[in-house]
Backbone as a ProteinNet text record, in pm:
[ID]
protein_1_A
[PRIMARY]
MASWAVFAAEAPELAARVRAALDANKHKTLATVRRDGAPRISGIETMFAGDDLWTGSMWQARKAQDLLRDPRFALHSATIDPGDDPGSWPGEAKLSGHAEAVDDFDRFAAVIPDGSPDSMHLFRLDLREVVHTGLSQAVDKLVIELWRPGAQVRRFER
[TERTIARY]
1224.4	1056.1	1012.3	877.8	758.9	658.6	575.8	448	391.4	225.2	146.4	184	175.2	158.8	295.6	401.1	528.3	537.4	496.3	463.8	379.2	234.7	210.3	278.1	314.7	383.1	503	545.9	715.5	612.8	540.9	464.6	337.9	302.6	125.8	54.2	62	46.3	49.9	152.2	165.5	79.8	101.3	-9.1	-160.2	-194.3	-331.8	-360.1	-288.6	-288.5	-333.4	-199.2	-212.1	-302.4	-310.5	-477.1	-611.1	-610.8	-692.5	-715.2	-563.8	-581.6	-634.7	-578.5	-584.9	-765.2	-815.5	-958.3	-1061.4	-999	-1074.9	-1162	-1150.3	-1175.8	-1138.7	-1209.4	-1217.6	-1087.5	-1035.5	-954.5	-837.5	-688.9	-573.2	-514.7	-371.4	-315.2	-172.6	-128.5	-38.8	62.9	211	285.4	358.1	395.9	473.4	608.4	647.2	772.7	732.1	714	693.3	788	809.1	891.9	986.4	977.5	1094	1143	1115.5	1187.7	1064	975.2	903.2	784.6	777.4	694.4	534.3	466.2	305.4	216.5	95.9	45.5	-50.3	-194.8	-279.4	-397	-552	-603	-605.6	-645.4	-624.7	-702.9	-767.4	-837.2	-726	-708.3	-645.9	-784.6	-702.9	-795.2	-681.2	-737.8	-617.4	-680.8	-568.1	-678.9	-560.8	-593.9	-442.3	-384.8	-223.4	-193.9	-89.2	-158.7	-114.4	-182.9	-136.5	-217.3	-205.3	-316.8	-338.4	-410.3	-360.4	-459.5	-455.7	-605.1	-580.4	-597.8	-596.3	-592.9	-675.4	-728.4	-817	-676.1	-766.1	-631.7	-581.2	-464.8	-360.7	-339.9	-425	-404.5	-236.4	-226.6	-122	1.6	-88.8	16.7	24.7	-70.3	-10.4	25.7	110.7	236.4	364.1	285.5	421.3	476.8	360.1	453.4	517.5	422.1	444.3	644.6	673.3	782.6	863.5	874.2	924.6	829.9	852.5	754.7	769.6	855.4	860.5	709	678.8	571.1	592.8	436.2	421.6	302.5	204.8	116.7	63.4	-76.1	-55.2	-212.3	-218.4	-407.1	-490.8	-587.5	-705.5	-602.9	-642.1	-569	-725.3	-700.7	-799.3	-765.3	-864.7	-855.5	-900.5	-798.7	-823.9	-991.2	-990.4	-1137.8	-1116.8	-1271.9	-1222.3	-1258.6	-1267.6	-1193.2	-1058.6	-952.4	-817.2	-770.7	-852.7	-842.5	-911.8	-1009	-1051.3	-971.3	-889.1	-820.5	-766.9	-767.2	-733.4	-579.1	-492	-347.2	-379.8	-223.6	-198.6	-71.7	-100.3	-42.7	59.3	203.1	219.8	336.9	322	381.7	444.2	558	639.1	725.1	735.3	803.5	798.6	783.5	797.7	597.4	581	428.6	458.8	396.6	401.1	252.6	283.2	185.9	159.2	35.8	-17.5	-73.7	-57.9	-130.3	-230.1	-137	-196.5	-310.5	-413.2	-558.2	-554.7	-539.9	-601.2	-565.3	-450.6	-423	-467.6	-521.3	-545.5	-738.1	-823.2	-920.8	-957.2	-841.5	-784.9	-867.1	-835.2	-864.8	-935.8	-928.5	-1110.2	-1177.5	-1236	-1318.7	-1391.9	-1436.3	-1487.9	-1435.7	-1303	-1203.4	-1157.7	-1001.9	-988.6	-799.8	-717.9	-609.7	-610.2	-702.8	-676.2	-818.8	-821.8	-906	-932.6	-811.3	-762.3	-626.5	-593.8	-434.7	-439	-418.4	-392.6	-257.9	-192.1	-58	-91.7	12.5	65	155.7	135.4	244.5	321.8	462.1	558.7	569.6	596.7	684.2	847.3	862.4	967.7	957.9	886	903.4	773.6	656.5	580.1	585	508	543.9	371.8	336.8	198.8	252.6	126.9	192.5	18.2	37	-100.5	-15.3	-126.1	-66.6	-40.4	-29	31.7	-113.6	-79.8	-186.5	-257.2	-168.4	-176.8	-256.4	-218.4	-310.2	-210.8	-108	-9.4	102.7	155.6	271.8	233.5	263.1	266.5	336.9	310.3	390.3	422.1	544.2	606.1	623.5	572	624.5	664.8	826.1	881.5	860.3	877.9	914.2	974	1065.8	1163.6	1133.3	1148.1	1167.6	1262.9	1257.1	1376.7	1408.2	1383.6	1427.9	1294	1340.6	1246.7	1181.9	1059.4	980.3	1050.8	1036.9	1115.2	1025.4	1011.4	942.3	989.2	939.9	957.7	872.5	926	766.2	872.2	747.6	776.4	630.3
238	236.9	228	183.9	102	110.8	180	189.1	53	45.4	-109.7	-170.1	-47.1	-190.3	-216.7	-188.4	-237.2	-340.3	-358.4	-440.2	-542.7	-538.7	-656.7	-674.4	-638.4	-689.7	-822.1	-772.1	-824.7	-961	-902	-1044.8	-1072.1	-1105.4	-1081.3	-1202.5	-1286	-1389.9	-1333.5	-1289.1	-1219.9	-1041.4	-989.7	-851.5	-895.7	-1032.3	-1012	-1071.2	-1131.9	-1216.8	-1048.2	-1001.6	-866.6	-770.6	-732.3	-668.1	-759.5	-871.8	-954.6	-909.6	-880.7	-831.7	-738.9	-611.9	-468.7	-464	-549.2	-526.1	-557.9	-646.1	-740.5	-681.8	-534.8	-456.5	-287.3	-194.2	-88.2	-11	-26.2	46.1	-50.9	62.8	76	20.3	19	64.4	183	312.9	330.8	397.7	370.9	432	550.9	669.8	727	800.5	911	931.6	1057.2	1097.5	1219.6	1303.4	1425.5	1539.7	1508.6	1469.7	1389.5	1209.8	1183.9	1065.9	934.7	988.6	876.9	811.3	743.2	661.1	642.7	695.6	771.6	630.1	569.9	470.4	554.4	565.6	630.9	496.9	531.3	445.1	541.1	442.8	499.3	414.2	475.7	425.4	423	297.8	308.7	284.4	306.1	285	263.9	209.3	207.9	237.1	380.5	404.2	427.4	398.9	389.4	250.1	302.6	211.2	220.8	274.3	329.2	267.3	270.7	280	439.5	440.1	601	605.1	715.7	742.3	907.7	878.5	1025.4	1056.5	1174.1	1245.1	1369.6	1410.6	1482.7	1610.1	1715.5	1884.8	1858.3	1890.7	1890	1758.3	1674	1568.7	1584.8	1528.7	1443.7	1398.8	1267.8	1175.1	1244.6	1378.6	1360.6	1522.1	1575.7	1629.2	1619.8	1466.7	1392.8	1290.9	1293.5	1242.3	1347.9	1455.3	1545.5	1613.2	1608.6	1612.1	1511.4	1399.3	1276.8	1156.8	1134.1	1044.8	895.5	862.7	733.7	661.8	591.2	542.2	321.2	294	174.3	148.8	41.5	16.3	-107.2	-164.5	-265.6	-265.3	-384.1	-407.3	-489.3	-470.2	-428.1	-599.4	-638.1	-773.3	-826	-974.1	-1028.6	-1213.3	-1244	-1353.7	-1415.1	-1522.5	-1643.3	-1770.1	-1695.8	-1819.3	-1925.6	-1987.5	-2132.8	-2195.1	-2084.9	-2105.3	-2039.4	-2119.7	-2024	-2059.8	-2119.5	-2189.1	-2042.3	-1973.9	-1852.3	-1719.6	-1768.3	-1625.1	-1542.5	-1444.4	-1341.5	-1311.6	-1368.7	-1320.5	-1141.1	-1062.9	-1020.2	-901.2	-829.5	-719.4	-627.3	-586.5	-511.2	-454.1	-339	-211	-96.2	-100.4	12.4	92.3	193.8	276.6	438.9	524.8	613.4	718.3	871.4	852	1046.9	1019.5	1132.6	1225.1	1328.8	1423.6	1450.6	1490.2	1539.1	1637.9	1768	1954.1	1908.4	1913.4	1899.9	1895.4	2013.7	1945.2	1858	1886.2	1740.2	1598.9	1604.2	1489.9	1431.1	1542.5	1497.7	1445.4	1576.1	1536.5	1410	1299.7	1235.9	1132.1	1112.5	1017.1	1014.6	1148.3	1206.2	1327.4	1296.6	1405.6	1480.7	1426.4	1569.5	1633.8	1620.2	1676.1	1778.3	1840	1919.1	1925.2	1994.6	1946.1	2112.9	2184.3	2244	2262.4	2098	2032.5	1900.2	1794.7	1726.4	1724.8	1580.1	1557.4	1439.5	1429.8	1286.2	1233.9	1101.2	1081.7	938.8	947.3	812	788	606	545.5	503.6	506.5	455.1	280.9	199.7	92.3	24.3	48	-50.3	-203.5	-198.8	-364.2	-367.3	-548.9	-562.5	-724.7	-703.9	-878.4	-852.4	-1044	-1074	-1178.4	-1226.6	-1352.2	-1399.9	-1531.2	-1639.3	-1761.2	-1855.7	-1972.7	-2121.6	-2175.1	-2333.1	-2406.7	-2470.7	-2561.8	-2644.9	-2696.9	-2788	-2715.6	-2595.7	-2495.9	-2486.8	-2570	-2551.1	-2516.6	-2400.8	-2307.4	-2163.1	-2059.3	-1938.5	-1929.4	-1889.1	-1845.8	-1700.7	-1676.6	-1476.7	-1502.2	-1395.2	-1396.5	-1246.2	-1177.8	-1104.6	-1088.3	-900.6	-895.5	-717.2	-742.8	-584.6	-521.6	-420.7	-406.5	-453.3	-461.7	-630.9	-681.4	-792	-854.5	-1003.2	-1095.4	-1262.5	-1196.6	-1286.2	-1313.4	-1360.1	-1379.2	-1495.1	-1517.6	-1655.7	-1695.4	-1816.4	-1742.9	-1807.8	-1888.4	-2013.1	-2112	-2114.6	-2056.7	-2071.9	-2147.5
-735.8	-711.9	-820.4	-797.7	-964.8	-861.3	-1029.1	-1026.5	-987.3	-933.9	-935.1	-1042.1	-1191.5	-1343.7	-1326.8	-1294.2	-1308.2	-1167.3	-1079	-1001.8	-1039.1	-1080.6	-1159.2	-1262.5	-1338.3	-1482.6	-1467.3	-1341.2	-1291	-1162.2	-1111.5	-1028.8	-1047	-1160.8	-1200	-1108	-1049.3	-950.3	-812.3	-727.3	-649.5	-602.5	-711	-752.1	-705.6	-782.1	-772.7	-663.7	-588.2	-410.2	-306.7	-369.9	-271.4	-296.8	-428	-466.8	-370.3	-336.8	-274.9	-154	-95	44.3	73.6	2.5	-9	-30.1	-171.3	-161.1	-31	29	116.6	238	294.5	342.7	274.2	337.8	300.2	365.9	489.4	608.4	558.4	604	621.7	672.5	756.6	819.3	735.1	795	677.3	834.6	809.5	866.1	762.5	855.7	784.5	909.3	857.2	930.4	1054.2	1134.2	1237.4	1221.6	1241.6	1263.6	1315.2	1476.1	1497.4	1478.7	1332.3	1304.4	1355.4	1496.3	1540.1	1430.2	1422.2	1339.8	1358.5	1271.3	1288.5	1259.6	1292.6	1213.5	1224.2	1130.8	1093	935.6	1005.1	931.6	777.5	707.7	538.7	461.4	319.2	226.2	129.2	28.3	-142.3	-183.5	-368.1	-468.7	-597.4	-642.4	-778.7	-887.9	-926.2	-1092.2	-1181.3	-1306.7	-1416.5	-1376.3	-1400	-1369.5	-1202.2	-1126.7	-1008.6	-874.7	-753.3	-680.1	-604	-506.1	-457.4	-349.7	-301.1	-180.5	-129.3	-36.6	-22.1	171.5	159.9	362.7	319.8	421.4	471.2	488	384.3	407.1	498.1	536.2	633.9	795.7	721.1	825.8	849.1	959.9	1061.8	911.1	849.3	817.6	659.6	650.9	474.5	473.2	637.4	660.9	645.8	718.5	717	611.8	474.4	348.3	312.7	340.7	201.1	280.1	415.8	456.6	441.5	415.2	443.4	393.7	235.5	144.8	141.4	274.7	300.3	357.7	347.5	378.7	398	437.9	495	480.5	434.5	378.5	463.4	525.2	582	524.1	462.1	429.8	588.1	580	712.3	782.4	870.4	959.9	934.7	940.3	877	963.7	1072	1145.7	1051.5	987.1	944.6	986.9	1105.2	1132	1111.8	1144.7	1088.9	997.3	863.6	738.6	677.1	679.9	692.5	534.1	448.6	355	214	308.8	184.7	245.8	350.5	399	324.9	289.3	181.5	197.3	292.5	373.2	376.6	425.5	498.9	343.1	292.6	221.1	362	273.2	378	244.6	187.1	93.6	159.5	99.2	135.1	11.9	64.4	-102.1	-25.3	-160	-160.7	-239.1	-115.5	-196.8	-230.8	-358.3	-452.3	-437.1	-376.9	-411	-527	-510	-659.9	-634.9	-682.2	-678	-803	-896.7	-1086	-1075.1	-1093.2	-1096.8	-1194.1	-1316.7	-1401.5	-1381	-1339.2	-1291.5	-1142	-1036.4	-917.7	-1005	-1078.6	-1112.5	-1217.6	-1279.9	-1374.3	-1225.2	-1132.5	-993.9	-920.3	-870.7	-771.4	-866.7	-922.9	-1007.8	-957.8	-815	-784.1	-640.1	-654.2	-550.8	-602.9	-498.1	-542.7	-492.4	-522.6	-446.6	-349.6	-388.2	-255.3	-151.8	-154.2	-32.1	39.6	-72.2	3	-89.7	46.2	-20.2	-137.2	-253.4	-319.1	-296.2	-290.8	-343.9	-417.4	-510.7	-600	-477.9	-486.5	-380.5	-513	-500.6	-538.2	-507	-547	-469.8	-451.4	-347.3	-291.1	-273.8	-195.6	-153.7	-124.1	-152	-156.1	-114.4	1.6	88.3	107.9	76.6	88	208.6	303.5	351.6	391.2	332.3	332.8	413.6	362.4	392.4	292.9	326.5	237.7	210	87.3	60	195.2	274.2	373.7	465.5	458.2	588.6	711.4	671.5	820.3	842.7	762.3	731.4	697.6	743	680.1	529.8	418.3	320.7	276.7	275.5	262.5	172.7	43.5	-101.8	-97.2	-122.9	-112.5	-250.5	-351	-454.4	-413.5	-511.1	-517.8	-657.4	-702.5	-846.8	-907.5	-1012.7	-1067	-1057.7	-908.1	-854.3	-882	-887.9	-881.7	-733.4	-759.1	-599.2	-564.6	-412.7	-344.5	-204.6	-181.4	-91.7	17	109.8	192	309.7	371.3	484.5	601.9	696.3	805	876.8
[MASK]
++++++++++++++++++++++++++++++++++++++++++++++++++++++++++++++++++++++++++++++++++++++++++++++++++++++++++++++++++++++++++++++++++++++++++++++++++++++++++++++

């Protein structure tokens, strides 16, 4: 697992593309694991603070309960149609790993100054895998880039 800073240090160009895809829209989709092992998807927002990528949740929301029980997650940036100008498409980002619940007040306040750990949940996202899907320069193929901690970025075209 790795922090956002580790990812950005190991794969700076890919990290810039992934961040652009995440920043393109406020809302993303989060996948968690339900108590019975089935997947659950939920809308979510993320933020960058310090060296990390973070997400929050309303107090005791199902997605938060899922992450508190089983910290595995998958996060997908907003799906944006490339439309008439595919050259300006930011692509799509998919990240997976473990969510660390933060309930220490000082650490919480450093990320969300106007919140508290007894009114909402805050999770630091530890990354296991990051994927960016974009288009080739000629806009005729999908370009998939994959990063895992300690490994070179792998690139596939389809």
